Amino acid sequence: MIQLDRVTYTYPHAKLPSLYDISLKISESSFLAVVGPNGSGKSTLCALVAGFIPHHFHGTLQGQVIIDGRDTAATPLSKLVTPQVGFVFQNPFNQLSGAKLTVREEIAFGLENLGVPRSEMSQRVDRVLELFGLTELVHRSPYELSGGEMQRVALASVFVMEPRVLVLDEPTAQLDPWGTRQVFEAIRTLVQNKRVTVIMIEDKSEWIAAFADRLIALHEGRLVLDGSPRTVLTSSHLDEIGVGVSRYTQAARSTQSAGGWPRDLELPATLDQAVAGFKRARKFYEHLG
Amino acid sequence: MPVTLFAPKLSYAFFLPRTSPLHKFHPLTKLVAALCIVLIGFLASWPHLPLLLFVFLILPLAAWGQLFRDVGRATLTVILPFVLSISLVQGFFYPGATHVIFSIGPFALKEEGLLFAYRTLGKISVLAGAGLLLMFSTHPADLMLALVQRGFPNALAYIVMTAIQLLPHMQAKATAIANAQRARGLETDANFWRRSRALLALVGPLVFSALIDVNERALALEARAFSAPCSKTSLKELHDSRGQVLARWAMLILLMVFIAWQIWEL
Amino acid sequence: MMEKIKSDFTTITLVLISVAIVINIVVGNIVQVVLKLPIYIDSIGTVLVAVLAGPLPGAVTGALSNLIWGILFANPTIMPFAVTAFCIGLVTGWLASRQIFKNILWTMVGGIVTGVVAATVSAPIAAYLFGGVTGSGTDALVAFFQVTGANILQATLGQGLVSDPLDKTITFIVAGFILRGMSQRYLSRFPRASNVIRS
């Protein structure tokens, strides 16, 4: 459904490519998480899927990005991004259009731009408000909200346009733990309710492991790891490329040599996985007496 | 020590919500009315017309809109600097004036100058009064929507509303930068040269920090179909009526007739 | 022609215009309070837009800044001068395309030229709408010129020619420094980046 074919991209005025020979196939309704150290090309990858590259950023693009059979380089941005691909950025503040005075109008902004008739607009907005638990905030000014609330509004504003793909570029990076939780709960709602393909850059491994079907890791513009979240997140290669492993993995790893972790079991990435594994190991030892 | 003088807290006064009939009118009706009043006031050859317009048209309309004190007070605030200035400058120094009323030392107050000052102040009052009445009774968002519906580019509404909403944030940033610079020893109360340097130290960072986010905000707009080529709809509805449409045409025709009359009289 | 106009107003230009309007107002306000001189520096934003996006976006920035300032500070009397601000944007944009912002001396010349244009456009507005006065200290200049025999229009023009070129030259220089501080990568996103980037 989304296909990258040997994509190499260099930003204008840059000396080296930001992405090098990336080939990737993303299937419909899957949830792909992307990890990697700073500068590894994650945001560039997202910008490619959204069509911002090459339409907004120019630069040199080799290879093809195909979404639903359409080459992004050949399709105009206004036909590409919003009907197909929704994009959520890191900075909640910058995503507010600034042109609307209430949360309700802000969410409707995208639909207004698409020329959706008023009655349909109203219904869609109300549905999304409820889905994301924003009904109490309808009449507030978007600028008066907390970071987490702003980001939920941004998510809602994009989601109301019913994109087939949703790209999230570190949506919780600038939020406090409470805001982070709010956003991830909203994403969970989204994933449970709708058939949408999600691509998310996120370094909070516990959350990724809970949601994602698939995880890829980038390093210096190349695709280095690709697999299930648990496999990738516990891979020893992660340290090499400069991505930290979660504390659950660390805990299991440090006890592994002493036999604290079952030898046949994959290292854990989440709390639940860790608890299950440690319980099994303990049973083994209790068994031994 | 919060800096108050250096980066003053701007207080904004525009739309004042009231439950008046005036507020319920369609924005274009009020805009056309204000423009007509101002143009008639400025183009009138009869010197007393502006003042009469102000007292017998603008003020009653303001009262009807429950804005009498607001319009009155705001107009006075706007007019005050002009009153003193124009009475003195044109009163004493009006070119070609000869009829002296009152002299003090080498300076003579002349009738032509005072008459001119009177006429000009009348015109300024009409401009201020009508403009304030429009602004106090019409929310910029509604006015922008009305204009866009009549064919103005969508971009206009975006620019105006965004600028209005972003202003307090930029102001807060300016204050923060000013405080930070002051904490680093920048002097803001000293002589002219020091203050100029202080100014540069403030303007630079402020402008840069404002410009940093421009690219990302543009991308976020693209993500909301901002540049989609179709015609836009609006969630908000403005209420118009046949009566108002007729009234707007009537006012415009009245204006044309008036202009024609004034030209004919010349 | 419409196509060319439309292409000048890309999405990023619109965001820039809106930010520039706010810059105009905030900086203009600070300067008024701090310096208390007939120097306004309320068109830094206009200049930046004119250089980065062209004359028409610059003109729009100027005109709208004026109108919005009038709305927000409940002062309709500055609104007629939106015409002046519009012209400042146009002239600056044209001068920028002549590459004046790549050299500080030419930048100063450009500032003087723009100041003269601003004074020339403002004079009739101030003279015929406001009787030549603005309610500030410069009105003494108008009085002075009238004493020496000028009519109101000439006196207003004289006052403008004393203060506007200075104000615009300072504005141009500050704008020049700001533009120099921007990276190539940032500048290349704007339609008229060639006005600034040395290739």
PDB file of N, CA and C in Angstrom, chain B residues 13-16 22-23 30 34 38 54 58-59 62 67-79 124-138, chain C residues 69-77 79:
ATOM      1  N   ALA B  13      -7.979  46.410  22.467  1.00  0.00           N
ATOM      2  CA  ALA B  13      -9.387  46.768  22.582  1.00  0.00           C
ATOM      3  C   ALA B  13      -9.982  46.639  21.216  1.00  0.00           C
ATOM      4  N   PHE B  14     -10.664  45.600  20.953  1.00  0.00           N
ATOM      5  CA  PHE B  14     -11.432  45.672  19.731  1.00  0.00           C
ATOM      6  C   PHE B  14     -12.860  45.239  20.006  1.00  0.00           C
ATOM      7  N   PHE B  15     -13.241  44.092  19.572  1.00  0.00           N
ATOM      8  CA  PHE B  15     -14.640  43.726  19.660  1.00  0.00           C
ATOM      9  C   PHE B  15     -15.150  43.728  21.100  1.00  0.00           C
ATOM     10  N   LEU B  16     -16.234  44.430  21.345  1.00  0.00           N
ATOM     11  CA  LEU B  16     -16.850  44.435  22.666  1.00  0.00           C
ATOM     12  C   LEU B  16     -18.214  43.757  22.533  1.00  0.00           C
ATOM     13  N   LEU B  22     -27.495  46.121  17.097  1.00  0.00           N
ATOM     14  CA  LEU B  22     -26.406  46.532  16.217  1.00  0.00           C
ATOM     15  C   LEU B  22     -25.400  45.405  16.009  1.00  0.00           C
ATOM     16  N   HIS B  23     -25.143  44.696  17.087  1.00  0.00           N
ATOM     17  CA  HIS B  23     -24.170  43.618  17.009  1.00  0.00           C
ATOM     18  C   HIS B  23     -24.636  42.494  16.105  1.00  0.00           C
ATOM     19  N   LYS B  30     -22.521  46.778   8.365  1.00  0.00           N
ATOM     20  CA  LYS B  30     -21.855  47.763   9.211  1.00  0.00           C
ATOM     21  C   LYS B  30     -20.641  48.368   8.524  1.00  0.00           C
ATOM     22  N   ALA B  34     -20.217  52.279   7.773  1.00  0.00           N
ATOM     23  CA  ALA B  34     -19.080  53.051   8.277  1.00  0.00           C
ATOM     24  C   ALA B  34     -18.370  53.776   7.134  1.00  0.00           C
ATOM     25  N   VAL B  38     -17.998  57.838   6.718  1.00  0.00           N
ATOM     26  CA  VAL B  38     -16.680  58.467   6.682  1.00  0.00           C
ATOM     27  C   VAL B  38     -16.490  59.248   5.386  1.00  0.00           C
ATOM     28  N   PHE B  54     -21.371  63.268  13.524  1.00  0.00           N
ATOM     29  CA  PHE B  54     -20.857  62.596  14.711  1.00  0.00           C
ATOM     30  C   PHE B  54     -21.892  62.618  15.834  1.00  0.00           C
ATOM     31  N   ILE B  58     -23.572  59.100  14.583  1.00  0.00           N
ATOM     32  CA  ILE B  58     -22.653  58.121  15.163  1.00  0.00           C
ATOM     33  C   ILE B  58     -22.959  57.854  16.629  1.00  0.00           C
ATOM     34  N   LEU B  59     -23.099  58.907  17.409  1.00  0.00           N
ATOM     35  CA  LEU B  59     -23.354  58.694  18.840  1.00  0.00           C
ATOM     36  C   LEU B  59     -24.672  57.971  19.110  1.00  0.00           C
ATOM     37  N   ALA B  62     -24.161  54.441  18.395  1.00  0.00           N
ATOM     38  CA  ALA B  62     -23.366  53.831  19.459  1.00  0.00           C
ATOM     39  C   ALA B  62     -24.246  53.508  20.662  1.00  0.00           C
ATOM     40  N   LEU B  67     -22.841  50.978  23.161  1.00  0.00           N
ATOM     41  CA  LEU B  67     -21.410  51.268  23.117  1.00  0.00           C
ATOM     42  C   LEU B  67     -21.142  52.762  23.298  1.00  0.00           C
ATOM     43  N   PHE B  68     -22.136  53.493  23.819  1.00  0.00           N
ATOM     44  CA  PHE B  68     -22.022  54.948  23.867  1.00  0.00           C
ATOM     45  C   PHE B  68     -20.762  55.404  24.608  1.00  0.00           C
ATOM     46  N   ARG B  69     -20.604  54.887  25.817  1.00  0.00           N
ATOM     47  CA  ARG B  69     -19.444  55.329  26.603  1.00  0.00           C
ATOM     48  C   ARG B  69     -18.138  54.873  25.960  1.00  0.00           C
ATOM     49  N   ASP B  70     -18.161  53.654  25.407  1.00  0.00           N
ATOM     50  CA  ASP B  70     -16.924  53.134  24.826  1.00  0.00           C
ATOM     51  C   ASP B  70     -16.502  53.951  23.622  1.00  0.00           C
ATOM     52  N   VAL B  71     -17.458  54.181  22.726  1.00  0.00           N
ATOM     53  CA  VAL B  71     -17.121  54.961  21.531  1.00  0.00           C
ATOM     54  C   VAL B  71     -16.740  56.378  21.911  1.00  0.00           C
ATOM     55  N   GLY B  72     -17.519  56.943  22.840  1.00  0.00           N
ATOM     56  CA  GLY B  72     -17.222  58.308  23.272  1.00  0.00           C
ATOM     57  C   GLY B  72     -15.828  58.429  23.837  1.00  0.00           C
ATOM     58  N   ARG B  73     -15.526  57.532  24.762  1.00  0.00           N
ATOM     59  CA  ARG B  73     -14.236  57.609  25.429  1.00  0.00           C
ATOM     60  C   ARG B  73     -13.086  57.343  24.455  1.00  0.00           C
ATOM     61  N   ALA B  74     -13.258  56.317  23.626  1.00  0.00           N
ATOM     62  CA  ALA B  74     -12.182  55.976  22.689  1.00  0.00           C
ATOM     63  C   ALA B  74     -11.970  57.091  21.684  1.00  0.00           C
ATOM     64  N   THR B  75     -13.066  57.708  21.217  1.00  0.00           N
ATOM     65  CA  THR B  75     -12.907  58.814  20.274  1.00  0.00           C
ATOM     66  C   THR B  75     -12.142  59.965  20.908  1.00  0.00           C
ATOM     67  N   LEU B  76     -12.486  60.276  22.146  1.00  0.00           N
ATOM     68  CA  LEU B  76     -11.769  61.353  22.837  1.00  0.00           C
ATOM     69  C   LEU B  76     -10.286  61.038  22.939  1.00  0.00           C
ATOM     70  N   THR B  77      -9.960  59.788  23.271  1.00  0.00           N
ATOM     71  CA  THR B  77      -8.558  59.389  23.372  1.00  0.00           C
ATOM     72  C   THR B  77      -7.836  59.587  22.054  1.00  0.00           C
ATOM     73  N   VAL B  78      -8.510  59.251  20.967  1.00  0.00           N
ATOM     74  CA  VAL B  78      -7.878  59.388  19.658  1.00  0.00           C
ATOM     75  C   VAL B  78      -7.734  60.854  19.292  1.00  0.00           C
ATOM     76  N   ILE B  79      -8.771  61.636  19.572  1.00  0.00           N
ATOM     77  CA  ILE B  79      -8.822  63.040  19.142  1.00  0.00           C
ATOM     78  C   ILE B  79      -7.879  63.944  19.926  1.00  0.00           C
ATOM     79  N   ILE B 124     -11.926  64.229  11.578  1.00  0.00           N
ATOM     80  CA  ILE B 124     -11.222  63.179  12.321  1.00  0.00           C
ATOM     81  C   ILE B 124     -12.173  62.481  13.287  1.00  0.00           C
ATOM     82  N   SER B 125     -13.075  63.248  13.880  1.00  0.00           N
ATOM     83  CA  SER B 125     -14.037  62.634  14.791  1.00  0.00           C
ATOM     84  C   SER B 125     -14.913  61.639  14.064  1.00  0.00           C
ATOM     85  N   VAL B 126     -15.322  62.004  12.860  1.00  0.00           N
ATOM     86  CA  VAL B 126     -16.161  61.090  12.083  1.00  0.00           C
ATOM     87  C   VAL B 126     -15.388  59.820  11.764  1.00  0.00           C
ATOM     88  N   LEU B 127     -14.140  59.981  11.343  1.00  0.00           N
ATOM     89  CA  LEU B 127     -13.314  58.810  11.025  1.00  0.00           C
ATOM     90  C   LEU B 127     -13.156  57.925  12.253  1.00  0.00           C
ATOM     91  N   ALA B 128     -12.784  58.557  13.359  1.00  0.00           N
ATOM     92  CA  ALA B 128     -12.570  57.793  14.582  1.00  0.00           C
ATOM     93  C   ALA B 128     -13.862  57.149  15.061  1.00  0.00           C
ATOM     94  N   GLY B 129     -14.911  57.967  15.133  1.00  0.00           N
ATOM     95  CA  GLY B 129     -16.177  57.469  15.662  1.00  0.00           C
ATOM     96  C   GLY B 129     -16.753  56.325  14.854  1.00  0.00           C
ATOM     97  N   ALA B 130     -16.828  56.517  13.538  1.00  0.00           N
ATOM     98  CA  ALA B 130     -17.409  55.464  12.698  1.00  0.00           C
ATOM     99  C   ALA B 130     -16.534  54.216  12.730  1.00  0.00           C
ATOM    100  N   GLY B 131     -15.223  54.426  12.655  1.00  0.00           N
ATOM    101  CA  GLY B 131     -14.303  53.289  12.677  1.00  0.00           C
ATOM    102  C   GLY B 131     -14.420  52.508  13.974  1.00  0.00           C
ATOM    103  N   LEU B 132     -14.453  53.230  15.099  1.00  0.00           N
ATOM    104  CA  LEU B 132     -14.544  52.563  16.394  1.00  0.00           C
ATOM    105  C   LEU B 132     -15.870  51.847  16.547  1.00  0.00           C
ATOM    106  N   LEU B 133     -16.924  52.491  16.071  1.00  0.00           N
ATOM    107  CA  LEU B 133     -18.232  51.861  16.169  1.00  0.00           C
ATOM    108  C   LEU B 133     -18.237  50.537  15.413  1.00  0.00           C
ATOM    109  N   LEU B 134     -17.661  50.548  14.226  1.00  0.00           N
ATOM    110  CA  LEU B 134     -17.565  49.315  13.446  1.00  0.00           C
ATOM    111  C   LEU B 134     -16.750  48.265  14.190  1.00  0.00           C
ATOM    112  N   MET B 135     -15.587  48.676  14.686  1.00  0.00           N
ATOM    113  CA  MET B 135     -14.688  47.709  15.311  1.00  0.00           C
ATOM    114  C   MET B 135     -15.245  47.142  16.607  1.00  0.00           C
ATOM    115  N   PHE B 136     -15.912  48.007  17.390  1.00  0.00           N
ATOM    116  CA  PHE B 136     -16.438  47.540  18.665  1.00  0.00           C
ATOM    117  C   PHE B 136     -17.637  46.618  18.484  1.00  0.00           C
ATOM    118  N   SER B 137     -18.363  46.790  17.378  1.00  0.00           N
ATOM    119  CA  SER B 137     -19.583  46.003  17.219  1.00  0.00           C
ATOM    120  C   SER B 137     -19.417  44.810  16.293  1.00  0.00           C
ATOM    121  N   THR B 138     -18.244  44.648  15.710  1.00  0.00           N
ATOM    122  CA  THR B 138     -18.064  43.561  14.745  1.00  0.00           C
ATOM    123  C   THR B 138     -16.786  42.795  15.069  1.00  0.00           C
TER     124      THR B 138
ATOM    125  N   TRP C  69      -3.167  47.156  13.299  1.00  0.00           N
ATOM    126  CA  TRP C  69      -2.757  48.034  14.403  1.00  0.00           C
ATOM    127  C   TRP C  69      -3.921  48.943  14.784  1.00  0.00           C
ATOM    128  N   GLY C  70      -4.577  49.501  13.757  1.00  0.00           N
ATOM    129  CA  GLY C  70      -5.715  50.375  14.020  1.00  0.00           C
ATOM    130  C   GLY C  70      -6.831  49.661  14.751  1.00  0.00           C
ATOM    131  N   ILE C  71      -7.081  48.407  14.379  1.00  0.00           N
ATOM    132  CA  ILE C  71      -8.131  47.632  15.035  1.00  0.00           C
ATOM    133  C   ILE C  71      -7.754  47.333  16.482  1.00  0.00           C
ATOM    134  N   LEU C  72      -6.541  46.825  16.673  1.00  0.00           N
ATOM    135  CA  LEU C  72      -6.172  46.364  18.008  1.00  0.00           C
ATOM    136  C   LEU C  72      -5.979  47.488  19.009  1.00  0.00           C
ATOM    137  N   PHE C  73      -5.534  48.636  18.536  1.00  0.00           N
ATOM    138  CA  PHE C  73      -5.299  49.730  19.479  1.00  0.00           C
ATOM    139  C   PHE C  73      -6.357  50.809  19.386  1.00  0.00           C
ATOM    140  N   ALA C  74      -7.502  50.443  18.823  1.00  0.00           N
ATOM    141  CA  ALA C  74      -8.670  51.332  18.771  1.00  0.00           C
ATOM    142  C   ALA C  74      -8.278  52.697  18.247  1.00  0.00           C
ATOM    143  N   ASN C  75      -7.543  52.735  17.129  1.00  0.00           N
ATOM    144  CA  ASN C  75      -7.141  54.011  16.559  1.00  0.00           C
ATOM    145  C   ASN C  75      -7.310  54.016  15.047  1.00  0.00           C
ATOM    146  N   PRO C  76      -8.518  54.334  14.590  1.00  0.00           N
ATOM    147  CA  PRO C  76      -8.759  54.318  13.142  1.00  0.00           C
ATOM    148  C   PRO C  76      -7.936  55.345  12.374  1.00  0.00           C
ATOM    149  N   THR C  77      -7.379  56.343  13.060  1.00  0.00           N
ATOM    150  CA  THR C  77      -6.717  57.405  12.308  1.00  0.00           C
ATOM    151  C   THR C  77      -5.407  56.970  11.660  1.00  0.00           C
ATOM    152  N   MET C  79      -5.208  54.194   9.990  1.00  0.00           N
ATOM    153  CA  MET C  79      -5.566  53.322   8.880  1.00  0.00           C
ATOM    154  C   MET C  79      -5.373  53.914   7.490  1.00  0.00           C
TER     155      MET C  79
END
